[in-house]
mmCIF file of C-alpha atoms in Angstrom:
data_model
loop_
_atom_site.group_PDB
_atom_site.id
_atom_site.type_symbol
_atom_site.label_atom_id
_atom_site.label_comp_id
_atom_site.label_asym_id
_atom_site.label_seq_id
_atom_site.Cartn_x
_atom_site.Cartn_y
_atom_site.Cartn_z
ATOM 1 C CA UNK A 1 2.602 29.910 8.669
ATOM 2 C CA UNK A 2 1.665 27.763 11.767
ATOM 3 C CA UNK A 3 0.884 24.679 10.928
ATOM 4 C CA UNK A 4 -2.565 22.696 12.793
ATOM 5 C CA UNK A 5 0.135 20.806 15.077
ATOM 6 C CA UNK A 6 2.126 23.961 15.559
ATOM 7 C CA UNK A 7 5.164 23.343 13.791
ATOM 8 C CA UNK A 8 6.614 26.229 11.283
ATOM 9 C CA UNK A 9 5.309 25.720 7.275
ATOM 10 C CA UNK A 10 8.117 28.212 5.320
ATOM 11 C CA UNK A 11 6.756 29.695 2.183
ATOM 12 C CA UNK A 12 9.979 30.614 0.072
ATOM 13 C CA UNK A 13 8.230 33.372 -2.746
ATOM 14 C CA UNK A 14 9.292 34.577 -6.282
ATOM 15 C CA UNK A 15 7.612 37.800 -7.223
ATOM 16 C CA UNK A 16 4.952 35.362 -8.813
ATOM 17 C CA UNK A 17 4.215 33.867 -5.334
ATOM 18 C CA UNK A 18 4.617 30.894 -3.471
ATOM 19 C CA UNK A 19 7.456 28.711 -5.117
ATOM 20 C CA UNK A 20 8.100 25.671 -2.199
ATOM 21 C CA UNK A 21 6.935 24.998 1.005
ATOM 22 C CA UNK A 22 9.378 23.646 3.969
ATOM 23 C CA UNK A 23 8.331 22.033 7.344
ATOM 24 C CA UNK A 24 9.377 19.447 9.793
ATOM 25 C CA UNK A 25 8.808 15.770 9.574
ATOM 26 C CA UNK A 26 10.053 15.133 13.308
ATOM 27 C CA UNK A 27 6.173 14.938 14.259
ATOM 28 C CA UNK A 28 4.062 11.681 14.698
ATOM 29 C CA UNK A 29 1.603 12.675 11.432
ATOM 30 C CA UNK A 30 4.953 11.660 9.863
ATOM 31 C CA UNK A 31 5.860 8.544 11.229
ATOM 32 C CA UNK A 32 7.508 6.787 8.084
ATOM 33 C CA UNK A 33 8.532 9.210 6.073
ATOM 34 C CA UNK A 34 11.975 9.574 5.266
ATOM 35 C CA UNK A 35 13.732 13.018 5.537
ATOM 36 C CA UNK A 36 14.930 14.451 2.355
ATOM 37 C CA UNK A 37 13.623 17.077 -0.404
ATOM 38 C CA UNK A 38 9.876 15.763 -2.243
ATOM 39 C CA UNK A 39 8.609 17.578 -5.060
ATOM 40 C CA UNK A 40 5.033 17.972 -5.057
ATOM 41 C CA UNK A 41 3.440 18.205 -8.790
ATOM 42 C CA UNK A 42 -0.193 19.595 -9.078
ATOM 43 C CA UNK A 43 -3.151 17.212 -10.438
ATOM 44 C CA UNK A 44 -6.783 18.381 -11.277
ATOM 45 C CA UNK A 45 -7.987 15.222 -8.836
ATOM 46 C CA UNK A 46 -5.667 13.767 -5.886
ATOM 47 C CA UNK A 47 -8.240 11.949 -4.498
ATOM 48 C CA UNK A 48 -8.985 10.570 -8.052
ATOM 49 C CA UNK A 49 -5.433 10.420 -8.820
ATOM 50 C CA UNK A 50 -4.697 8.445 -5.769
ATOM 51 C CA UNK A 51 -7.441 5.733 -6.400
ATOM 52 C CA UNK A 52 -5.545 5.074 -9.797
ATOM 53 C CA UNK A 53 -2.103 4.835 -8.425
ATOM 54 C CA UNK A 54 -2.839 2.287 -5.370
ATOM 55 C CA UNK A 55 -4.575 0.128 -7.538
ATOM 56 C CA UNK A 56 -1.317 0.341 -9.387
ATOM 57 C CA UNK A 57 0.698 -0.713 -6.802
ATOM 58 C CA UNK A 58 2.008 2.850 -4.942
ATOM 59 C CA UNK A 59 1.579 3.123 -1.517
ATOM 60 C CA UNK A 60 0.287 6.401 0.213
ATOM 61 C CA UNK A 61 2.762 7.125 2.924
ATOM 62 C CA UNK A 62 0.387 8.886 5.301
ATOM 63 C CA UNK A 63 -3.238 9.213 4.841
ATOM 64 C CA UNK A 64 -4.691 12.178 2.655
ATOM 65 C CA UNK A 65 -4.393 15.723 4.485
ATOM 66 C CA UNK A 66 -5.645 19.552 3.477
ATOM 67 C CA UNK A 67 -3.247 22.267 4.337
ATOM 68 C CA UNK A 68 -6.099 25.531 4.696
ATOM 69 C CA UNK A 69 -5.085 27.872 1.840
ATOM 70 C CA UNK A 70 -2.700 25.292 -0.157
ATOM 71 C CA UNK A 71 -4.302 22.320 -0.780
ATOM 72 C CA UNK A 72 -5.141 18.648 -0.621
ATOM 73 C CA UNK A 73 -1.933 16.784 -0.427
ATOM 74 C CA UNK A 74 -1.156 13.019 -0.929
ATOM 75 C CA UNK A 75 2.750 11.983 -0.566
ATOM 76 C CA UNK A 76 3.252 8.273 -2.377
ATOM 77 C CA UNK A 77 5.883 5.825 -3.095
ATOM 78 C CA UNK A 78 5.295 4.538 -6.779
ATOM 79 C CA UNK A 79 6.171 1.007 -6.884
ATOM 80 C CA UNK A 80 10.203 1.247 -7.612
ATOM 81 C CA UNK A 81 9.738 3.144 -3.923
ATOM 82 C CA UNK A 82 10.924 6.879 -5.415
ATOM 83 C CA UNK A 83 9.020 8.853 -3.366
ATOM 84 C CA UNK A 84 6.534 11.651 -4.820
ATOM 85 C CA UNK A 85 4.059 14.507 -3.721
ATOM 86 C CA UNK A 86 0.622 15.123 -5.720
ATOM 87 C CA UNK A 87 -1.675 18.292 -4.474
ATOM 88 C CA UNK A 88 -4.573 19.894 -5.933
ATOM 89 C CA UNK A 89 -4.307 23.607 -5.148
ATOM 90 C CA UNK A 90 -6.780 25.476 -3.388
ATOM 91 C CA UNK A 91 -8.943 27.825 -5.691
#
């Protein structure tokens, strides 16, 4: 899949579907944030979820973004600094 910017998204699949997603950070959307593997766990809320955990004391590492036929993605640093991805699937 071609992401907005361009750059490749790779969809690795089980017969059940979708089981990762794998992209470039060399891009300026992610200025920041560190190269390595990030799990991304699914929440009924991000947006909600994300209020909560800032006033908690994690840190978004880039703003908020949508990826069209995914979902709204938030990647965070809780306040140890372990890094963590929350989305809220599409449909």
């Amino acid at each position: 899949m071609t992401m907005d910017d361009g750059a490749t998204y790779w969809w690795p699949c089980s017969t059940a579907g979708p089981v990762a997603g794998i992209f470039p950070l060399n891009r300026p959307s992610f200025e920041g944030v560190p190269d390595g593997w990030m799990s991304y766990l699914s929440v009924d809320d991000v947006d909600a979820r994300v209020k909560k955990a800032t006033a908690a004391g994690a840190k978004l590492m880039r703003p908020l973004f949508d990826v069209p036929g995914v979902g709204r993605i938030a990647i965070l640093t809780e306040p140890g600094g372990a890094g963590v991805g929350w989305m809220t699937p599409t449909g």
